[in-house]
Coordinates of C-alpha atoms in Angstrom, one line a residue:
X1 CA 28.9 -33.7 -40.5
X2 CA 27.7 -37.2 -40.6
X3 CA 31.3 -38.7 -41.0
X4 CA 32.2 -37.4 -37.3
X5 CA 29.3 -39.5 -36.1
X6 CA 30.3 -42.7 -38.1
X7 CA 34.1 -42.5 -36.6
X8 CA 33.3 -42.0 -32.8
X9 CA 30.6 -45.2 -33.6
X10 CA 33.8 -46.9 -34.8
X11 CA 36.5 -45.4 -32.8
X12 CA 34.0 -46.0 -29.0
X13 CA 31.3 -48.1 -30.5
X14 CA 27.8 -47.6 -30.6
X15 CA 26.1 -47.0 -27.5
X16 CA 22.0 -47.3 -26.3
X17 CA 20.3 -45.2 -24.9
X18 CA 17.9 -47.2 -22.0
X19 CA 15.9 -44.8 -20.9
X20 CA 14.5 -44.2 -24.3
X21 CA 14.5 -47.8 -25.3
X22 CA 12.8 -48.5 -22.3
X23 CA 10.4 -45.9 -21.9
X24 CA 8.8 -46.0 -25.0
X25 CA 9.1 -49.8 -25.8
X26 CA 7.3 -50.9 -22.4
X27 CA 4.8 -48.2 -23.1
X28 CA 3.6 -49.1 -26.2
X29 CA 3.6 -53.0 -25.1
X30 CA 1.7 -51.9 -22.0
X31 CA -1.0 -49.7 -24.5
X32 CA -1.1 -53.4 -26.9
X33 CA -1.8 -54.9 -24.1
X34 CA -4.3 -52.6 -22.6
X35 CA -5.6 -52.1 -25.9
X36 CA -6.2 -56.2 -26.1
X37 CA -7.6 -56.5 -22.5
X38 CA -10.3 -53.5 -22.5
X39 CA -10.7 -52.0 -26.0
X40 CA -13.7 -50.1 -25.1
X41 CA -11.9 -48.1 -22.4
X42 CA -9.0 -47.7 -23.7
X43 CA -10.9 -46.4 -27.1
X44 CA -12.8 -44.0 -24.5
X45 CA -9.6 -43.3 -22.6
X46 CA -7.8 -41.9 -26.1
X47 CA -10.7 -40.2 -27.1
X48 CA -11.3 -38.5 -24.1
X49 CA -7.6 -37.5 -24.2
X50 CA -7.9 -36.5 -28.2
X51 CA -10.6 -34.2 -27.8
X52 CA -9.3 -32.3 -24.4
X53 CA -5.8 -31.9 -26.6
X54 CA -7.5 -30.4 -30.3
X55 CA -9.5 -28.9 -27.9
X56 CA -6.8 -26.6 -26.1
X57 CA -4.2 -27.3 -28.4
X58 CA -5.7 -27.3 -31.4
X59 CA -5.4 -23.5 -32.3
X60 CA -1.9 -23.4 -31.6
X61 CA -0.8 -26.6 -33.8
X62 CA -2.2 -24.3 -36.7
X63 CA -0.9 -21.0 -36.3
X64 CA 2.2 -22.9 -35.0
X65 CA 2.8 -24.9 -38.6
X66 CA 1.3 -21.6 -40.4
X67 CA 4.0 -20.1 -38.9
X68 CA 6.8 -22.8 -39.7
X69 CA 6.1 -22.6 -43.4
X70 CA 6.1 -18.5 -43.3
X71 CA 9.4 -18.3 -42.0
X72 CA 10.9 -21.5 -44.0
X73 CA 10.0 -19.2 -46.8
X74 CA 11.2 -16.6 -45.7
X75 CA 14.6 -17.9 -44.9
X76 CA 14.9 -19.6 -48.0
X77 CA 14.4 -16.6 -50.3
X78 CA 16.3 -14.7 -48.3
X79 CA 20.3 -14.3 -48.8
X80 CA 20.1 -17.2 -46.8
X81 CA 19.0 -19.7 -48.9
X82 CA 22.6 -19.8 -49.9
X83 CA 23.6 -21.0 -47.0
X84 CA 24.9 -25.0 -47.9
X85 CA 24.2 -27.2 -44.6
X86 CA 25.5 -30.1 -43.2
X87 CA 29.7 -29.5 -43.9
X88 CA 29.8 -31.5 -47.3
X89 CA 30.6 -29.4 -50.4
X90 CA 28.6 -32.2 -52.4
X91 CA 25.2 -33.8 -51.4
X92 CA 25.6 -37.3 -50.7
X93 CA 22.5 -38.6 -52.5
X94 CA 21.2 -37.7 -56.2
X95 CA 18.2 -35.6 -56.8
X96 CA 15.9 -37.6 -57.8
X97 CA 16.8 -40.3 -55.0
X98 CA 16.3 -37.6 -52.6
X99 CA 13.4 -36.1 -53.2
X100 CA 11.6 -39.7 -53.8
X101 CA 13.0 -40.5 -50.6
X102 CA 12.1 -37.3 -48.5
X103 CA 8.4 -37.6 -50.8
X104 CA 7.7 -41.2 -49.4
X105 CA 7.9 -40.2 -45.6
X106 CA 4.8 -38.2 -45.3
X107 CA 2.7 -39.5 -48.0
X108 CA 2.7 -43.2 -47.5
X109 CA 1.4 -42.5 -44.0
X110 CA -2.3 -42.6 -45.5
X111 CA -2.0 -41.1 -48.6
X112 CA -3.2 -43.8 -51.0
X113 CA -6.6 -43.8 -49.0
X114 CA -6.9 -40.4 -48.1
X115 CA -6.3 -39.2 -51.7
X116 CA -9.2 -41.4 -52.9
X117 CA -11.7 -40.9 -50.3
X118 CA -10.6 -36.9 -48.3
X119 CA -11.8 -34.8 -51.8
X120 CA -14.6 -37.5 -52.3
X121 CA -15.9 -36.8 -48.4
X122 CA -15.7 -33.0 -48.9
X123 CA -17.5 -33.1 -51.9
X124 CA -20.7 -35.1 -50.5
X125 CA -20.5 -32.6 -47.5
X126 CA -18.9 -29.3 -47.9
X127 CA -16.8 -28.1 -45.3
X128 CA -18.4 -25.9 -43.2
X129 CA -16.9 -22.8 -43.6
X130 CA -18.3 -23.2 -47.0
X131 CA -21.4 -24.6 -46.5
X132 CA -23.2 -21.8 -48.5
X133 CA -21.8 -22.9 -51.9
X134 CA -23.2 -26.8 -51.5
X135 CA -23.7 -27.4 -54.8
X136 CA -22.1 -24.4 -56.5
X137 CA -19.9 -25.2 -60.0
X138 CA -17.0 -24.7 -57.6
X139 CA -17.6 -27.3 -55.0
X140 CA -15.1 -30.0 -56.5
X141 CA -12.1 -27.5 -56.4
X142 CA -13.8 -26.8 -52.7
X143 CA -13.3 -30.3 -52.0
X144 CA -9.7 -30.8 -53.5
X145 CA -8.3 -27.3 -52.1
X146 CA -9.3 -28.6 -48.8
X147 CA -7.3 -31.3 -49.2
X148 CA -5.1 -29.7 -50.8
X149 CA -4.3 -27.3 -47.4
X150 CA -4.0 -30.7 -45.2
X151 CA -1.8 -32.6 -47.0
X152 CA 0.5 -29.9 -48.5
X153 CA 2.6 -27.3 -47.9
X154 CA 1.5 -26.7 -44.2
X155 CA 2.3 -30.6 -43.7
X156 CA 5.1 -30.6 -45.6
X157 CA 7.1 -27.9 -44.3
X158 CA 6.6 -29.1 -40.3
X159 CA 9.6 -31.7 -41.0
X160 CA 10.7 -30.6 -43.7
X161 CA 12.0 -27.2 -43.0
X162 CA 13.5 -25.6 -39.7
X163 CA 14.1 -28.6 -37.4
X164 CA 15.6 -30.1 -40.6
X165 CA 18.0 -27.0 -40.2
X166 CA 18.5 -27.2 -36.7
X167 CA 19.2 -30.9 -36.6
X168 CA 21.7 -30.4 -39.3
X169 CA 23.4 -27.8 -37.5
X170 CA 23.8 -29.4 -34.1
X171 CA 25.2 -32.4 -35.5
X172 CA 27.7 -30.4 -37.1
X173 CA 28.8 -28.8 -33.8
X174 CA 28.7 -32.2 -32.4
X175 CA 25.1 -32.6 -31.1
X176 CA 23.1 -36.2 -31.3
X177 CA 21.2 -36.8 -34.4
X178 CA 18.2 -37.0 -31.8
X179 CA 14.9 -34.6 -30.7
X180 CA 16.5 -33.2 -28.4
X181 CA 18.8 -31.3 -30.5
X182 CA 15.8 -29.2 -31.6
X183 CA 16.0 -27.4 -28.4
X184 CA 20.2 -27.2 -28.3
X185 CA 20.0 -23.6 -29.4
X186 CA 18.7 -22.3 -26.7
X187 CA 19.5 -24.7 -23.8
X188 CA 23.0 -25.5 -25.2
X189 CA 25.4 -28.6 -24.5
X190 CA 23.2 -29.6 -21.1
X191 CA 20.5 -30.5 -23.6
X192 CA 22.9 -33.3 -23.9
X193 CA 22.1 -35.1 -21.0
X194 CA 19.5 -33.1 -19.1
X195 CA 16.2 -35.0 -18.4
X196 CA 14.4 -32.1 -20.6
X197 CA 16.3 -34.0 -23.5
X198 CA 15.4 -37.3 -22.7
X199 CA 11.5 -36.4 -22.3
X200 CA 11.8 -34.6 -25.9
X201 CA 13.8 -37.8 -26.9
X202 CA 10.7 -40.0 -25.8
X203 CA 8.0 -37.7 -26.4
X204 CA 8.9 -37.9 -30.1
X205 CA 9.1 -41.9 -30.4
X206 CA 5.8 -42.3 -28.7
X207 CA 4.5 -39.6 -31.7
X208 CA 6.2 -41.6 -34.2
X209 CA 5.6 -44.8 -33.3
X210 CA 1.9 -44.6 -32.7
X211 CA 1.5 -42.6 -36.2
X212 CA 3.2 -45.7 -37.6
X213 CA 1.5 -48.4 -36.4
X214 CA -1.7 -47.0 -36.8
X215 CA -1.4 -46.8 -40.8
X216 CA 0.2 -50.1 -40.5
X217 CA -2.7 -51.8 -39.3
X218 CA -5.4 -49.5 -40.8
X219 CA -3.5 -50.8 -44.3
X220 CA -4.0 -54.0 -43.5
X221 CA -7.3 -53.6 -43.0
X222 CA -8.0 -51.5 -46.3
X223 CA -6.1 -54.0 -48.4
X224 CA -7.6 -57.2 -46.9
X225 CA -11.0 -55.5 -47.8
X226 CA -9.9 -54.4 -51.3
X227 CA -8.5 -58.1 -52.0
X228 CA -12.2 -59.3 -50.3
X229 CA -14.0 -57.6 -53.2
X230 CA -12.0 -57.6 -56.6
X231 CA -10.2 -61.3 -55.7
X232 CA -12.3 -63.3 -53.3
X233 CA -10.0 -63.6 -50.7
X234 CA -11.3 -64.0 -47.2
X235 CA -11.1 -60.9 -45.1
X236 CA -10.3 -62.6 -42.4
X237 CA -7.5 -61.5 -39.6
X238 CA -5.4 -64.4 -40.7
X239 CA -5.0 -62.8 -44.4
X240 CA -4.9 -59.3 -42.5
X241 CA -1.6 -60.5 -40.4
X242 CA -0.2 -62.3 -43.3
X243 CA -0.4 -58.9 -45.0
X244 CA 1.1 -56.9 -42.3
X245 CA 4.0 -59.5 -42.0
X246 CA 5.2 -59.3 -45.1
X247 CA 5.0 -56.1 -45.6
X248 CA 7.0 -56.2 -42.3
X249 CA 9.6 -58.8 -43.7
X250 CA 10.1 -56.5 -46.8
X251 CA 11.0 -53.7 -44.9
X252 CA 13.1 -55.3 -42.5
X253 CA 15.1 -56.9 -45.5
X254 CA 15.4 -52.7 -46.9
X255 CA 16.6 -51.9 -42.7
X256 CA 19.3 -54.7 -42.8
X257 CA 20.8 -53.3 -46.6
X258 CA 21.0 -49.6 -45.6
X259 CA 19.9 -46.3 -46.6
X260 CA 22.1 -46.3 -49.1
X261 CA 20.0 -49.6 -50.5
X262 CA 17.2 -50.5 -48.9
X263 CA 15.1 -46.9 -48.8
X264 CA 16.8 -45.5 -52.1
X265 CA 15.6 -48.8 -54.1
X266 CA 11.7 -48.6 -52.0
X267 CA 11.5 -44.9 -52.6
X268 CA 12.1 -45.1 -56.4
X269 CA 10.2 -48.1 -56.9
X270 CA 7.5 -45.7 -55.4
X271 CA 7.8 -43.1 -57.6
X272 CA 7.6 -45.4 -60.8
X273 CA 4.7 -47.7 -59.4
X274 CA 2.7 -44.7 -58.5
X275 CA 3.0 -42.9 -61.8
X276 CA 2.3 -46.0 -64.1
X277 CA -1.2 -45.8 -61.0
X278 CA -1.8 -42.4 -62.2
X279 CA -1.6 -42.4 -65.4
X280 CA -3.7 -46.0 -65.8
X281 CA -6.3 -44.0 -63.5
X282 CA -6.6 -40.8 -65.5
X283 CA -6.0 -42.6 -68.6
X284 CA -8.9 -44.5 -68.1
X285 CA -11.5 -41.5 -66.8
X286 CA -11.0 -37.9 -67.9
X287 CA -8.2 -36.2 -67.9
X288 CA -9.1 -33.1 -69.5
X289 CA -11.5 -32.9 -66.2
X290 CA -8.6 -34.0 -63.7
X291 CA -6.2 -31.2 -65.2
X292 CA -9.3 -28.5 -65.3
X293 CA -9.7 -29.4 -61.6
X294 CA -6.1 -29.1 -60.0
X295 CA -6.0 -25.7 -62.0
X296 CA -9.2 -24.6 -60.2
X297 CA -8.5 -26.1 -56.9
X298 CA -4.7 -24.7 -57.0
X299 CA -7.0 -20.9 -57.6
X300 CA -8.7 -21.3 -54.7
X301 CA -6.1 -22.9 -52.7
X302 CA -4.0 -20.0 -53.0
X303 CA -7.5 -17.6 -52.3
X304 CA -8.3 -19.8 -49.5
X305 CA -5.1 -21.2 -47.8
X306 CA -5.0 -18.8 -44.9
X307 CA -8.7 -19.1 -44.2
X308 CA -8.9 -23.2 -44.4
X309 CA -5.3 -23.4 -42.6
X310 CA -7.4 -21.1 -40.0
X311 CA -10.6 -22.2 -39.6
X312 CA -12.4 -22.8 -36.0
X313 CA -16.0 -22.5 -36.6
X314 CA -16.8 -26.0 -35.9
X315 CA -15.0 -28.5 -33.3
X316 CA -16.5 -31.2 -34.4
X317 CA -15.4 -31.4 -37.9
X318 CA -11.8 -29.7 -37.3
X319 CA -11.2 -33.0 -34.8
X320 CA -12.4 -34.8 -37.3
X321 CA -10.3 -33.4 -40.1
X322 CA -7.9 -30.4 -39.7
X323 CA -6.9 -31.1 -36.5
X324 CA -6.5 -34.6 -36.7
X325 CA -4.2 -34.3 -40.2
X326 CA -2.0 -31.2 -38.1
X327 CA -1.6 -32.8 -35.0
X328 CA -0.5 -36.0 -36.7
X329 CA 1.9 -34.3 -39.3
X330 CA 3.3 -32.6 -36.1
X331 CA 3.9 -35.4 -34.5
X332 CA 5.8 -36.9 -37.4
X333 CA 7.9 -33.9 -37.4
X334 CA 10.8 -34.2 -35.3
X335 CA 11.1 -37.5 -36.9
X336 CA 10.8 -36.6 -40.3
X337 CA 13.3 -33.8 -39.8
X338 CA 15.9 -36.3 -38.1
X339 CA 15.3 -38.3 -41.7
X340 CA 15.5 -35.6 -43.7
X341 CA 18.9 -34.6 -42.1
X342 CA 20.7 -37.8 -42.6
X343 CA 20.3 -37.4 -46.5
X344 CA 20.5 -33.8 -47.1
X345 CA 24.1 -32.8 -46.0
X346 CA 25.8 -30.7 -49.1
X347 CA 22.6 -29.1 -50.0
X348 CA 21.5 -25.3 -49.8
X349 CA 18.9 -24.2 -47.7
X350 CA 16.7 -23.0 -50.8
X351 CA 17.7 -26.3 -51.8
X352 CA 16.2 -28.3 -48.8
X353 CA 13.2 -25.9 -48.8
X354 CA 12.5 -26.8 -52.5
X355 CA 13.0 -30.6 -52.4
X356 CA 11.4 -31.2 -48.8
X357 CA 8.4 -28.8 -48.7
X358 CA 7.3 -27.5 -52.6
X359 CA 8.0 -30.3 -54.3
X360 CA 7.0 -32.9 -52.2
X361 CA 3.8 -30.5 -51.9
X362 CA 3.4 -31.0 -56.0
X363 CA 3.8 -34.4 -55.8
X364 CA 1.2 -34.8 -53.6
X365 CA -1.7 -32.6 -54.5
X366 CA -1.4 -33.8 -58.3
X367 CA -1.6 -37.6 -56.8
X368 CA -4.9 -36.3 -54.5
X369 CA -6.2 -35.1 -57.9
X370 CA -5.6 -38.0 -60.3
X371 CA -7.1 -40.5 -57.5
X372 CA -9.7 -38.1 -55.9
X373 CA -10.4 -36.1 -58.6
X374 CA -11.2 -38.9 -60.7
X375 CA -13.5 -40.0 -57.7
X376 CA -15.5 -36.3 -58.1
X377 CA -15.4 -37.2 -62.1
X378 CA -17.1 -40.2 -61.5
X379 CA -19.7 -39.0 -58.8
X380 CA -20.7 -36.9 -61.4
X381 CA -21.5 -39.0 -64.3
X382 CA -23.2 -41.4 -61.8
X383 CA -24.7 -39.3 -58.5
X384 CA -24.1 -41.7 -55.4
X385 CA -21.7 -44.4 -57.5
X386 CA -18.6 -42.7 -55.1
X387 CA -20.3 -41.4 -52.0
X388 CA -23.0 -44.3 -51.6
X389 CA -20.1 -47.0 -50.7
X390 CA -18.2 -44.0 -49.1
X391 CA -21.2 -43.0 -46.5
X392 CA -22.0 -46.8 -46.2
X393 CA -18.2 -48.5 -45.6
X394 CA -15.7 -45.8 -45.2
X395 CA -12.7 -44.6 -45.8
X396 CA -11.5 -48.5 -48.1
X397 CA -14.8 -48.2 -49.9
X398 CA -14.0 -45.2 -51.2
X399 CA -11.1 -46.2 -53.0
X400 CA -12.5 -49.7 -54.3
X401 CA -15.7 -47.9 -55.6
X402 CA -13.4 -45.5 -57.5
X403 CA -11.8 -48.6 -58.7
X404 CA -14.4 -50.7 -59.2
X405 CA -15.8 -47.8 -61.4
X406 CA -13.1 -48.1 -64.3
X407 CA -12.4 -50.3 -66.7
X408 CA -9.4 -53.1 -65.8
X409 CA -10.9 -52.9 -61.8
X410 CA -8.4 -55.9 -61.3
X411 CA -5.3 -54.6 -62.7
X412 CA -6.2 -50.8 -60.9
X413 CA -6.6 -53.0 -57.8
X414 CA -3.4 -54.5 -58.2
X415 CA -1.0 -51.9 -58.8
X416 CA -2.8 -49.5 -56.1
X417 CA -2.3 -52.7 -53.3
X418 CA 1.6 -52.4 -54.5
X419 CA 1.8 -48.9 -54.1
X420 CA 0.4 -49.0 -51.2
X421 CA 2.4 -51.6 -49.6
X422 CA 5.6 -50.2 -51.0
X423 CA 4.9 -46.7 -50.2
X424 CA 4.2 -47.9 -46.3
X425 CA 7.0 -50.4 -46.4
X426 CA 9.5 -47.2 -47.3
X427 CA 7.8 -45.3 -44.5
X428 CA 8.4 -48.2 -41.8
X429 CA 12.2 -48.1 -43.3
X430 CA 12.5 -44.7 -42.5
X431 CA 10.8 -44.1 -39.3
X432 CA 12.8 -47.1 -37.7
X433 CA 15.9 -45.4 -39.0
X434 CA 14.7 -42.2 -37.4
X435 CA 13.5 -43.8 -34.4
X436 CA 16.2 -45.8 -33.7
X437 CA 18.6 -42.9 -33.9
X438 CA 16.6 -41.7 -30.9
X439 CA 17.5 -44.2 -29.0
X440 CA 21.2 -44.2 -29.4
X441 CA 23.5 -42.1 -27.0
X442 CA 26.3 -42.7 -29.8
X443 CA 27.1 -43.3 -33.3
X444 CA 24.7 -44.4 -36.0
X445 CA 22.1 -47.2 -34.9
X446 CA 23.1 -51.1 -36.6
X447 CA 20.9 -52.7 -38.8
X448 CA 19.9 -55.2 -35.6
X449 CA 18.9 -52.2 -33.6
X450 CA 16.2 -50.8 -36.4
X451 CA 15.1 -54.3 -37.5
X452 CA 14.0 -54.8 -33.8
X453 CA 11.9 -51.3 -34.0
X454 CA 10.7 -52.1 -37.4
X455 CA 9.5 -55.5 -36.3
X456 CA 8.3 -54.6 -33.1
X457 CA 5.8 -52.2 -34.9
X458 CA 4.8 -54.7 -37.6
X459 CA 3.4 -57.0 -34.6
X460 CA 2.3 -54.2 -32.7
X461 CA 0.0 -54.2 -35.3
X462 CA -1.2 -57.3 -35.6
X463 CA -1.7 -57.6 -31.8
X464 CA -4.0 -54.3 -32.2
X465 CA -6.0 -55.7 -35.1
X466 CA -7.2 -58.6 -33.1
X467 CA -9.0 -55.5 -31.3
X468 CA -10.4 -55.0 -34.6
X469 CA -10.9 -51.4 -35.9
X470 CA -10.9 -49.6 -32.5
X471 CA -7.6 -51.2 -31.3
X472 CA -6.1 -49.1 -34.6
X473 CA -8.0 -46.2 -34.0
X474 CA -7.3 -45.5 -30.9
X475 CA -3.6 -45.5 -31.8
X476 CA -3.9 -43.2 -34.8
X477 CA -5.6 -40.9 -32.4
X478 CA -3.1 -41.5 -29.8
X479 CA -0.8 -39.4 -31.8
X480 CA -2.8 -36.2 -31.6
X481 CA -2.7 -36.4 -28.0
X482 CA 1.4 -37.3 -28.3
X483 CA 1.4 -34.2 -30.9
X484 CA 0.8 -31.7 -27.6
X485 CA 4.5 -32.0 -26.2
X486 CA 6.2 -32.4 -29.7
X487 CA 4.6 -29.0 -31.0
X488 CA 6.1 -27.8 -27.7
X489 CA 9.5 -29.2 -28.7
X490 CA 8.9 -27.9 -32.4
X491 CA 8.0 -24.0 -31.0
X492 CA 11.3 -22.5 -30.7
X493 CA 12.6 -23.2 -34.1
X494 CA 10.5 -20.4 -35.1
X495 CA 13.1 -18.1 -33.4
X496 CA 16.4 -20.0 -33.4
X497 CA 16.4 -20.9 -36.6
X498 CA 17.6 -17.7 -38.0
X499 CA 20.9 -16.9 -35.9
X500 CA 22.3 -20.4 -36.6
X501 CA 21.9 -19.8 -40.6
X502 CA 23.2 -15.9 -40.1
X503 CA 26.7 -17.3 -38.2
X504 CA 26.7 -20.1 -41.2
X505 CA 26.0 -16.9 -43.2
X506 CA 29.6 -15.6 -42.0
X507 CA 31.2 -18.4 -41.8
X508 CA 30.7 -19.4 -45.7
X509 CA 31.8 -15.9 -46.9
X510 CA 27.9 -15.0 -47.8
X511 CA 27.8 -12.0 -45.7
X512 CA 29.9 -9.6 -43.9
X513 CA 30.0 -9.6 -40.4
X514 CA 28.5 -6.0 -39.0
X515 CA 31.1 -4.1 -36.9
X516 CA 30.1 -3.5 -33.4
X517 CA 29.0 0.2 -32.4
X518 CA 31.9 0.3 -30.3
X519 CA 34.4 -0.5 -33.2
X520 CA 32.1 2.1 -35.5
X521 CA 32.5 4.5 -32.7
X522 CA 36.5 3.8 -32.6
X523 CA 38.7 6.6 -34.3
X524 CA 40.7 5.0 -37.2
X525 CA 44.4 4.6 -36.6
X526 CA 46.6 5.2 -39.7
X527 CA 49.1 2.5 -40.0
X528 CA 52.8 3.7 -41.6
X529 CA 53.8 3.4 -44.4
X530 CA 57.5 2.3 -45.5

């Protein structure tokens, strides 16, 4: 699949597309700008925008990603799951490389933080569909469930699963790696170079670029304040930028080596950094507690899932929470699933459904419980030792008073700053790669091309943090409003997904073609013999 694209990029050469380029790059210089000139209105503007979009979208981003993981699950138990995508006998990547790489997309976006503070935040305040049981022995798994339904396999299976499929397929029959492949089944070649593909094209970058940038600056911000507290440094926005730089320069150093180097050697460094985090965390609080909770919190996660995926008693905490975690997953679909393509070729699609939605799902609930759960461990032996710093700094404090709770505070704070910046780091990597195929009419982007996006968003984010919080803010809620056309682009999946693994179906000899009624209604013609 992918080897057709790499010989028309050396047989024509690679070729930009400028409306995309163009589009999305003045934009988001335009919205630094903005963002630099009038903070306050442009935080209004965004907010404005955020709560009219979870407002009339809202409903529909849930039962639509509901939906996605029903019929990814479907499909891949299904005599389908057989089906191998992407026109390679043999996957290109090992399995432990791929799945750390897939892993590292979603979860770096904010899940250091979030792991630490989400369970501790629906501990101290129930959510409200559950507000009866405040207090009740099962308020912990409560909390971590809750979490559990954000960040897992709703989340997960958004990129992870049919557009992943779709993507695959087009570029097999010759369609761009791009967005606007995700709507070739049912608008065909035109989708090629109709202005429907170029809005889905741009539509997509501003979602990903926006939840990129955000987390890039928010980071720098959490870890400046971490490194304030347990090292003295100054938390200043000079040591913020010099944090965001580097952490710029190492993954612009990954983009110029390649997937095959650069993300591979990030994604498993990931993986080994944040179990050595895990198991120094748990090691050093309870872990007979930490495993009793992800068994009670997986109970009522399965109880639960369809009325906490559901929920929309209360607006005001849904924008806060459910809303804001769906629309921004969304957003990072198309993306994601562009990723996700580009390393999966050879593999079934039980296979992909496995490694890019359940797995990744494990992976991440058993990190929300070793961090948060140890934070609800804590809280316990000490009432207000979690939640005070929580209610009083925020989403950082949460994590540094979990931190500073446990023995070796230094060394904790230390290896969570690394995996934080490496997990991040891997994310940039990817999303350039993903966004920079987006902008290509032709062949795969060069290392120049994605070094400019990853770049570009590394001081995008340092421009927005001279704004200060809001400036980072308003861009990580800029993406929920961005989420609104991309679940749009993201909706017919649902339907198309299935007739383009049925004619694969054929194709690979897993199931017979059905005769037509005419041809059943045909009388049989004996052929002679001798």
């Amino acid at each position: 699949m992918f080897s057709t694209l790499r010989s028309r990029a050396s047989a024509r050469g690679r070729r930009t597309d400028p409306w995309v380029m163009g589009v999305t790059g003045v934009f988001m210089i335009v919205f630094v700008l903005a963002s630099l000139a009038a903070p306050a209105k442009v935080g209004a503007l965004v907010d404005t925008a955020f709560t009219w979009s979870a407002r009339w979208f809202g409903a529909y981003w849930q039962l639509l990603m509901l939906a996605t993981f029903v019929v990814i699950t479907i499909l891949a138990f299904s005599r389908y799951g057989r089906v191998r995508m992407g026109g390679s006998a043999a996957p290109e990547f090992g399995r432990f490389s791929w799945v750390a790489m897939i892993t590292t997309t979603l979860l770096a976006a904010g899940g250091v933080f979030w792991a630490a503070a989400e369970p501790i935040a629906h501990y101290a305040s129930t959510p409200p569909q559950y507000a009866d049981q405040a207090g009740g022995s099962g308020n912990a798994a409560i909390a971590m469930a809750q979490s559990f339904v954000h960040w897992g396999f709703i989340g997960w299976a958004v990129g992870g699963s049919l557009a992943t499929l779709i993507m695959m397929r087009g570029v097999e029959k010759g369609m761009p790696l791009r967005p606007r492949t995700l709507l070739w089944p049912i608008m065909g070649e035109r989708v090629r170079t109709h202005w429907i593909g170029t809005v889905a094209d741009i539509s997509c970058v501003l979602a990903v670029v926006a939840g990129t940038v955000g987390p890039i600056g928010f980071l720098g911000l959490q870890i400046s304040y971490i490194s304030s507290e347990l090292f003295g440094l100054p938390d200043t926005y000079a040591v913020q930028a010099t944090i965001i730089l580097g952490l710029t320069v190492v993954a612009a150093v990954s983009v110029l080596s390649g997937i095959h180097k650069g993300i591979q050697l990030l994604s498993r460094a990931n993986v080994w950094v944040a179990l050595l985090l895990i198991a120094a965390v748990v090691g050093m609080a309870s872990l007979p507690f930490v495993a009793d909770l992800y068994l009670r919190a997986s109970i009522v996660h399965a109880q639960e899932f369809l009325p906490m995926a559901l929920y929309t008693g209360d607006d005001q905490w849904l924008g806060y929470w459910t809303l804001f975690f769906f629309g921004w997953f969304l957003g990072f679909g198309p993306m994601m699933a562009i990723f996700f393509a580009r390393i999966s070729r050879g593999r079934t699609v039980r296979d992909i459904y496995v490694g890019a939605t359940v797995l990744p799902t494990v992976v991440t609930t058993v990190w929300f419980t070793a961090l948060g759960g140890t934070g609800i461990w804590l809280e316990k032996r000490d009432p207000g030792a979690i939640t005070g710093p929580y209610a009083e700094d925020g989403l950082p404090a949460a994590a540094l008073a979990i931190l500073e709770s446990l023995p070796m505070s230094a060394v904790l704070g230390v290896l969570t700053v690394m995996v934080a910046l490496i997990f991040l780091a891997s994310t940039l990597d990817s999303m350039s790669y993903a966004i920079s195929v987006s902008s290509m009419h032709e062949g795969e982007p060069s290392g120049l091309v994605r070094a400019f996006w990853c770049v570009g968003m590394g001081l995008a984010a340092v421009a927005l943090l001279l704004v200060g919080d809001g400036g980072i803010q308003a861009l990580q809620s800029f993406i929920v409003v961005t989420a609104v056309p991309v679940g749009l682009i993201m909706l017919p999946s649902l339907w198309t997904t299935h007739p383009l693994l049925r004619d694969m179906a054929v194709e690979q000899g897993i199931i017979t073609p059905a005769r037509s009624s005419d041809e059943d209604r045909a009388p049989r013609v004996e052929e002679p013999v001798g």
